[in-house]
Coordinates of C-alpha atoms in Angstrom, one line a residue:
X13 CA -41.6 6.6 -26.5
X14 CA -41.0 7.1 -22.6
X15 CA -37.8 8.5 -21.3
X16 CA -34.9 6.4 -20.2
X17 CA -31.9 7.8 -18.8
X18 CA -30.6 4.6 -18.8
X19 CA -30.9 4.6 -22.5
X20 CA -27.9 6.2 -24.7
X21 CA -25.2 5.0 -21.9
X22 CA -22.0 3.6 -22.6
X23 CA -20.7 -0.2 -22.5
X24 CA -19.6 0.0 -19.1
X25 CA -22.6 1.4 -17.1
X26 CA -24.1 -2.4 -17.5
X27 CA -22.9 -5.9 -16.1
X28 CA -23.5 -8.1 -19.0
X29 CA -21.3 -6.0 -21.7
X30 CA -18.6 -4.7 -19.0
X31 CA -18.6 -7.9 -16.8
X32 CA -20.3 -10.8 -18.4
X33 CA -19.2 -10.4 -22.1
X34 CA -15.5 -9.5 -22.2
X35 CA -12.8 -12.6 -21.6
X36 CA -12.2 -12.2 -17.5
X37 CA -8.1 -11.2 -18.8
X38 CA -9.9 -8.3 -21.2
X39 CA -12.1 -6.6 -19.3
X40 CA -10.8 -2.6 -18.4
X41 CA -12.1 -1.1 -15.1
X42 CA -10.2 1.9 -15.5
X43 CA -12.6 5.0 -16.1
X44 CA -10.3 8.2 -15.7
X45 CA -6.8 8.0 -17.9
X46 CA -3.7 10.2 -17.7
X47 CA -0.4 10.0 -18.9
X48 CA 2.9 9.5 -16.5
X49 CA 5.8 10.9 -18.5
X50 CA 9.4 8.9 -18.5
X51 CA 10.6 11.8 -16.8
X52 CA 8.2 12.2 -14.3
X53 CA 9.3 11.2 -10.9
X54 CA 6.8 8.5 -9.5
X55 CA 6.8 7.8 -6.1
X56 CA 5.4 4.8 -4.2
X57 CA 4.0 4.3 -0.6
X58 CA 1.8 1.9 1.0
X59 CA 1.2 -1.8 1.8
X60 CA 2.9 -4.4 0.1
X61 CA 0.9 -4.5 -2.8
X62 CA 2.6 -1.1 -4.0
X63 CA 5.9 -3.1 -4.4
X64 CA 3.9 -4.9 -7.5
X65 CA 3.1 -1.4 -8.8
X66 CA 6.9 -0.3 -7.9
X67 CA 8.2 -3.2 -10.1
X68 CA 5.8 -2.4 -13.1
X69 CA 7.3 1.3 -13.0
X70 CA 10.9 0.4 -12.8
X71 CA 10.7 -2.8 -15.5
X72 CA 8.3 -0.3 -18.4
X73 CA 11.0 2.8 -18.3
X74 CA 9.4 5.3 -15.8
X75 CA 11.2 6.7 -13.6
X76 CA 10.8 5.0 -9.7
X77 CA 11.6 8.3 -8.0
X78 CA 13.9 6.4 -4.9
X79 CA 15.3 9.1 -2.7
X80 CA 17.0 6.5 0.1
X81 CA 19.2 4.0 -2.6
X82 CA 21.4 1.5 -1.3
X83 CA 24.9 2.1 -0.8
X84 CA 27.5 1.9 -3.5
X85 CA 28.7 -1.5 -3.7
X86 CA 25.8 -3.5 -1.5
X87 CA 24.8 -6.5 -3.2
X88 CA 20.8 -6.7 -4.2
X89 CA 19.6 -9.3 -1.7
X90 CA 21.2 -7.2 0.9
X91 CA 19.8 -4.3 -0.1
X92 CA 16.1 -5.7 0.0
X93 CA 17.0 -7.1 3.4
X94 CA 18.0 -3.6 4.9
X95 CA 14.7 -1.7 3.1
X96 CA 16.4 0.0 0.3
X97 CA 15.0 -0.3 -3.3
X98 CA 11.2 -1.7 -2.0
X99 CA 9.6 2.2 -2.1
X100 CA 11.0 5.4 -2.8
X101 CA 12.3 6.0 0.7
X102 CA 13.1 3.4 3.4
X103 CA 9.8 3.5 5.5
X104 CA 8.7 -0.1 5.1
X105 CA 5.3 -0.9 4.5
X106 CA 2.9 2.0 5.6
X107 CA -0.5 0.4 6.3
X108 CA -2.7 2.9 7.3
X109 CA -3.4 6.5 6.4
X110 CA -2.9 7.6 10.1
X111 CA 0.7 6.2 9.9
X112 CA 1.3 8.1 6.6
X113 CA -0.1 11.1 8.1
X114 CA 1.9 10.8 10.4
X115 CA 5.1 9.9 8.4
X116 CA 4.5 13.8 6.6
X117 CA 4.2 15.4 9.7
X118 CA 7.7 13.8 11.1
X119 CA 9.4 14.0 8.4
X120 CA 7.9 18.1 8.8
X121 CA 9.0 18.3 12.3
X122 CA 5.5 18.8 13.5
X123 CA 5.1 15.5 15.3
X124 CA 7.9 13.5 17.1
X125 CA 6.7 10.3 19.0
X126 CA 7.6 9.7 22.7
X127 CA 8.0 5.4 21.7
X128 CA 10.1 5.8 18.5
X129 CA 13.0 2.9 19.6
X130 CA 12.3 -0.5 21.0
X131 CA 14.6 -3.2 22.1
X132 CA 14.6 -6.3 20.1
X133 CA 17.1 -9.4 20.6
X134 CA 19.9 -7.4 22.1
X135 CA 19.6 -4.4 19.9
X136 CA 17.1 -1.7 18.9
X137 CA 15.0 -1.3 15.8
X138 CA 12.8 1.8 14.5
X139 CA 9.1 1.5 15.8
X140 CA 7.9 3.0 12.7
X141 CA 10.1 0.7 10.5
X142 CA 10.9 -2.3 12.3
X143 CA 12.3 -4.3 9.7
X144 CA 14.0 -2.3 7.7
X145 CA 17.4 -2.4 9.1
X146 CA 18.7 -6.6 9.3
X147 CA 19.9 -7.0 12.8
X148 CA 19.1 -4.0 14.2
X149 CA 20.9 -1.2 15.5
X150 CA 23.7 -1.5 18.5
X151 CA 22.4 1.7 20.3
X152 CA 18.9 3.8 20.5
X153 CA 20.6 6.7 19.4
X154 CA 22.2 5.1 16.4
X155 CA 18.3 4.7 15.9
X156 CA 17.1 7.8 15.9
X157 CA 20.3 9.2 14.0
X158 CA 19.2 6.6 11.2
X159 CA 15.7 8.3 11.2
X160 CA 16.1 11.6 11.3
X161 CA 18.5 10.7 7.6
X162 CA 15.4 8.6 6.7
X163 CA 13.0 11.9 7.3
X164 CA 15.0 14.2 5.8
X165 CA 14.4 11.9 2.3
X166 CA 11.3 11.5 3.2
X167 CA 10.5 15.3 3.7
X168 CA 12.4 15.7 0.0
X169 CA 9.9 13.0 -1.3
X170 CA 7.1 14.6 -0.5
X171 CA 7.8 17.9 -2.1
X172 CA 9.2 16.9 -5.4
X173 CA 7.7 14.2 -6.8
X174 CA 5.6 14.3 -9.4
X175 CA 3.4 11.0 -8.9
X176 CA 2.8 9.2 -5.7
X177 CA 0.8 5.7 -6.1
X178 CA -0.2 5.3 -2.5
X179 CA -1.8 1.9 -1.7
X180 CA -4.4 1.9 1.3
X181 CA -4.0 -1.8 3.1
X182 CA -5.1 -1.8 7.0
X183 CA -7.8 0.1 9.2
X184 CA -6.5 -1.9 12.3
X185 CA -3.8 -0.5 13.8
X186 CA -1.9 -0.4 17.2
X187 CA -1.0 2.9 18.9
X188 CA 0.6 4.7 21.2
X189 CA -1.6 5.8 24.6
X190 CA 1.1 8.8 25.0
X191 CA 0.7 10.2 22.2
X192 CA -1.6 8.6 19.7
X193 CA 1.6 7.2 17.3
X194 CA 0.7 4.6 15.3
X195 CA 2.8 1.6 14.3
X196 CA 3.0 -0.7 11.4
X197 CA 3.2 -3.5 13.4
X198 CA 1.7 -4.2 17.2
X199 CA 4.5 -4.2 20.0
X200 CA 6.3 -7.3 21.0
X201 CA 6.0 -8.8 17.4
X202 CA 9.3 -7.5 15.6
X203 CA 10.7 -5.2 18.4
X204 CA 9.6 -4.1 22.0
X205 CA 7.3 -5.0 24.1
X206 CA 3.6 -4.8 24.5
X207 CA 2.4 -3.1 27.6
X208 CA -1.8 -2.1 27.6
X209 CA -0.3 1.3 30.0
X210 CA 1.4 2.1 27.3
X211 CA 0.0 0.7 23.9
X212 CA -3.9 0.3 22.4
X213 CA -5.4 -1.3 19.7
X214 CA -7.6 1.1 17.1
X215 CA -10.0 0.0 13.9
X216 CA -10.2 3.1 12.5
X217 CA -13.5 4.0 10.9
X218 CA -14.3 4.9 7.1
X219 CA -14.9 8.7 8.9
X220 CA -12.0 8.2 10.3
X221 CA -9.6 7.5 7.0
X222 CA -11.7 9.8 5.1
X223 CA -10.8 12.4 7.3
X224 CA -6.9 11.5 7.9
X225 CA -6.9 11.1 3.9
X226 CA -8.1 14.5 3.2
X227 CA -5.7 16.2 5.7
X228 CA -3.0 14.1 3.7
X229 CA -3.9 15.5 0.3
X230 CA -4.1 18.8 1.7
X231 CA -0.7 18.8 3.4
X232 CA 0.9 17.4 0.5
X233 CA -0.5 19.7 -2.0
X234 CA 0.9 22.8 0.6
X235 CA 4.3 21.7 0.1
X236 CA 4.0 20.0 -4.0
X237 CA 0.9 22.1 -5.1
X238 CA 2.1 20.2 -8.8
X239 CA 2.2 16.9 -7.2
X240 CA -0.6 14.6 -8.5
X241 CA -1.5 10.8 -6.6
X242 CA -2.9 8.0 -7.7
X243 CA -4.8 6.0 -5.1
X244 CA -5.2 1.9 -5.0
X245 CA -6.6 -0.3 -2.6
X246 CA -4.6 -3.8 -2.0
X247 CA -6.7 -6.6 -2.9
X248 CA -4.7 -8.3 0.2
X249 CA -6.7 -9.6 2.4
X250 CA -5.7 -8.8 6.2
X251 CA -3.3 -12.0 7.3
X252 CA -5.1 -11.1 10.8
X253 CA -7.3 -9.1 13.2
X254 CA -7.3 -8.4 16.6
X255 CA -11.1 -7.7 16.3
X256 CA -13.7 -10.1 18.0
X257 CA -15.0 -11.3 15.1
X258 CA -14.0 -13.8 11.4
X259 CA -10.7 -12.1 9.8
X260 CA -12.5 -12.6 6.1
X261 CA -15.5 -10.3 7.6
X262 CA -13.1 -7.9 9.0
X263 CA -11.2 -7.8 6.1
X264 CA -14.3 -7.1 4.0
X265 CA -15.0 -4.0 6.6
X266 CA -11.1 -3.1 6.1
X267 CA -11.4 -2.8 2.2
X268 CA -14.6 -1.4 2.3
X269 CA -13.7 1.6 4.5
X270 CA -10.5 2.6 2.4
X271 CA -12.3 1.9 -0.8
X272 CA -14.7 4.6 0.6
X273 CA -12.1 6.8 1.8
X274 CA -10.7 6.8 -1.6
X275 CA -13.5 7.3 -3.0
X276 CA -14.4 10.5 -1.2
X277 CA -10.7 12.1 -1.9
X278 CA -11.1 11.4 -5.2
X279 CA -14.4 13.4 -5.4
X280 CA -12.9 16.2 -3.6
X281 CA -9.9 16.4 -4.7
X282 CA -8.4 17.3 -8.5
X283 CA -5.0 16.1 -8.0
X284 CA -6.2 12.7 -6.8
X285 CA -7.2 9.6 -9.1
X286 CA -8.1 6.1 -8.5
X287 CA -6.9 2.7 -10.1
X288 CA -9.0 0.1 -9.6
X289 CA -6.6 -2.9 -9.0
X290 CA -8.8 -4.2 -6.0
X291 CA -11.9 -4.3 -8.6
X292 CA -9.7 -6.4 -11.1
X293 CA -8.5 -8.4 -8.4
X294 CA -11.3 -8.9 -6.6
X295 CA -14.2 -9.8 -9.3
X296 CA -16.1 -12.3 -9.9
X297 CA -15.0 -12.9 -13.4
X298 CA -11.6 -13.7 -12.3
X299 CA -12.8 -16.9 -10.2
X300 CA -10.1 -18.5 -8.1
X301 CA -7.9 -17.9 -11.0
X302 CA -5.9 -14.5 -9.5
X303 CA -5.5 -15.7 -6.0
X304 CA -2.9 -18.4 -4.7
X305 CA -3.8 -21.3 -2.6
X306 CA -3.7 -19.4 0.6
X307 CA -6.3 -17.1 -1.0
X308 CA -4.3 -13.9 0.1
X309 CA -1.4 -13.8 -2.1
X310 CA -1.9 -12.2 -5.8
X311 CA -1.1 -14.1 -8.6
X312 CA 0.7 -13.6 -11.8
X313 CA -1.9 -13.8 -13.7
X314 CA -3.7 -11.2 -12.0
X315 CA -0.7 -8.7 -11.4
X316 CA -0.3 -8.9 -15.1
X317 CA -4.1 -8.6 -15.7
X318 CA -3.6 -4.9 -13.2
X319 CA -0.4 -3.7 -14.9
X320 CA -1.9 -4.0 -18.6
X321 CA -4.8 -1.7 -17.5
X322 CA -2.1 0.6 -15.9
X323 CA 0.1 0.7 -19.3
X324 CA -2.7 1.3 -21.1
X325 CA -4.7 4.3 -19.3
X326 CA -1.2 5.6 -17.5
X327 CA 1.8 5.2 -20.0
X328 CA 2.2 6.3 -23.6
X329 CA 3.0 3.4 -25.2
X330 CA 0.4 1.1 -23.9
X331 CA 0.8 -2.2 -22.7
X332 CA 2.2 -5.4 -25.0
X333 CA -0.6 -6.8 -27.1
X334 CA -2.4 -9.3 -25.2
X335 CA -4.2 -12.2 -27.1
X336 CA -6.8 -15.0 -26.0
X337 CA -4.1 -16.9 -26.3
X338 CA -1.4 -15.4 -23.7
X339 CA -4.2 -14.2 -21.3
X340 CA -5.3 -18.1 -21.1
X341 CA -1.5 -19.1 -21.0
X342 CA -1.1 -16.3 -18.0
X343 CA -4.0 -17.9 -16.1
X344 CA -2.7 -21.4 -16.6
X345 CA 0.8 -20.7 -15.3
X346 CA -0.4 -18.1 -12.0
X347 CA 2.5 -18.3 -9.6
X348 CA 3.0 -16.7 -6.4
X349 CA 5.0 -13.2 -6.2
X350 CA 6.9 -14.6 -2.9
X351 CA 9.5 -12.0 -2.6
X352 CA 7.0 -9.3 -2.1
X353 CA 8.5 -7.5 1.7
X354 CA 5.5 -7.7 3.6
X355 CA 6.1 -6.8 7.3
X356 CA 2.2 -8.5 8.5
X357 CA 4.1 -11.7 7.8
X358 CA 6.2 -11.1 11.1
X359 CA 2.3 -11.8 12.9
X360 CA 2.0 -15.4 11.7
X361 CA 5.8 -15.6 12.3
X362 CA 6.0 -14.4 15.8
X363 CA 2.7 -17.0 16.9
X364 CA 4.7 -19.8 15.0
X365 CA 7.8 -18.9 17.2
X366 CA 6.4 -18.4 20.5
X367 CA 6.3 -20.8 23.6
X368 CA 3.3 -22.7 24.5
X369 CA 2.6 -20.1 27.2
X370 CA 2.1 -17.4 24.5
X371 CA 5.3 -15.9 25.3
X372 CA 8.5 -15.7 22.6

């Protein structure tokens, strides 16, 4: 009989039993398992598709390690409109593993950007967290008061908690030309002003995020040696790109490079795992069924399809029992997640609200 080493191989090495086979709600793309205690502290950081994670955490008993709360007293929707409760600290989305980067080596006093405050209606908002504060603050240096509290959290974040679920969203990026800072969101759409002296557009390469995402791991693991992170890709796809070329394609090259990136630190890395909620998102077998009519926002039916595989390969009880029949009801009734804080929105906003003349 001639040798195979295809032969012998589990269920999930081939397409037919792991992809063709199994009822699209059913099948598991989760390889590597491990189990996040109720007392564990799990932290979350990322694009908006962490806040769906974040929710998961909070509603199944684990602890949502949040180091920035609200205020005594501040009503919910408030609270959500000033940044507090949406991650563990109030940072806002971070899209890119530059910014991240560069959020651990503020919040370490090793970096501190030249552009941090822009002027925005009147008042002045955080460049690195535009929208985080409603209305903005009445002075620049009640501005950087308010982010040197937020760092100090920040720094305490990264050295004590026990999970972080970081979600990798964007390769495109605007920066600083002073000093290389990176911000969530270009200049002139939520806050200041864009000036091409002053400000650049970057892709950044899957070399690029590789290498930003191994000098992350390392940093953190300097300061949290016990500190393990789970990595996820959002199945978002980009709401734009600046890029001379389709936003789908660009998106593809986004996802691709972080998916990559991931991939790498995982290999490299022991403290690092990957859950594949892009994959589950993103697959064929799941049809239009797990993306809205825009085809960018997530459905229900396939956040619940991503947080069943996370019960069961990350939590101790495991996740509710799901039958044909509740999956099929879950895919009938997929609704949009709309209160999801997504600060890309502010793109489409600002191009809805400017003049015919391209200015707002």
């Amino acid at each position: 009989m001639t040798s195979n080493p295809y032969h012998g191989l589990g269920d999930f090495h081939f397409w037919r039993k792991a992809m063709t086979d199994p009822a699209p709600g059913q099948i598991d793309t989760v390889r590597r398992s491990a189990l996040i205690e109720p007392h564990h502290k799990v932290a979350t950081l990322g694009s908006c598709f962490a806040q769906q994670i974040a929710r998961h955490i909070m509603a199944s008993g684990l602890q949502h390690y949040d180091l920035e709360p609200a205020p005594p007293g501040m009503p919910a929707e408030l609270a959500r409109a000033h940044g507090y409760g949406i991650f563990s600290a109030r940072y806002g989305n971070v899209y890119t593993v530059r910014q991240a980067l560069q959020l651990f080596d503020r919040a370490f006093g090793t970096f501190r950007p030249q552009e941090a405050v822009w002027a925005h209606d009147g008042r002045y908002v955080d460049a690195f967290r535009p929208a985080i504060q409603l209305g903005g603050w009445a002075h620049p240096d009640d501005v950087l008061a308010g982010a040197d509290q937020h760092l100090a959290c920040v720094r305490q974040l990264f050295c004590s908690f026990d999970w972080l679920v970081f979600t990798l969203g964007m390769t495109e990026a605007w920066r600083s030309r002073l000093d290389g800072a990176v911000y969530p969101l270009a200049p002139g759409v939520s806050g200041g002003s864009f000036d091409a002296t002053r400000h650049e557009f970057v892709n950044f390469s899957a070399g690029q995020v590789s290498a930003d995402l191994n000098e992350l791991v390392t940093k953190i693991a300097s300061v949290n040696p016990q500190g393990r992170i789970l990595l996820t890709v959002s199945p978002v796809p980009i709401i734009a790109t600046y890029e001379n070329r389709h936003v789908w394609v660009a998106s593809t090259v986004t996802k691709a490079r972080l998916r990559v990136a991931a991939d790498e630190a995982e290999h490299a890395h022991p403290q690092v795992m990957y859950f594949p909620s892009y994959e589950v998102i993103t697959s064929p077998a799941a049809g239009s069924r797990y993306y809205a009519d825009d085809l960018r926002q997530v459905t229900e039916a396939g956040i619940k399809h991503v947080m069943r595989l996370f019960s069961r390969h990350f939590m101790e009880a495991g996740p509710p029992a799901a039958t044909a029949s509740n999956i099929e009801q879950d895919l009938k009734r997929a609704q949009l997640h709309s209160d999801v804080v997504c600060e890309e929105e502010l793109i489409a906003a600002s191009l809805e609200n400017a003049q015919p003349d391209g200015k707002a």
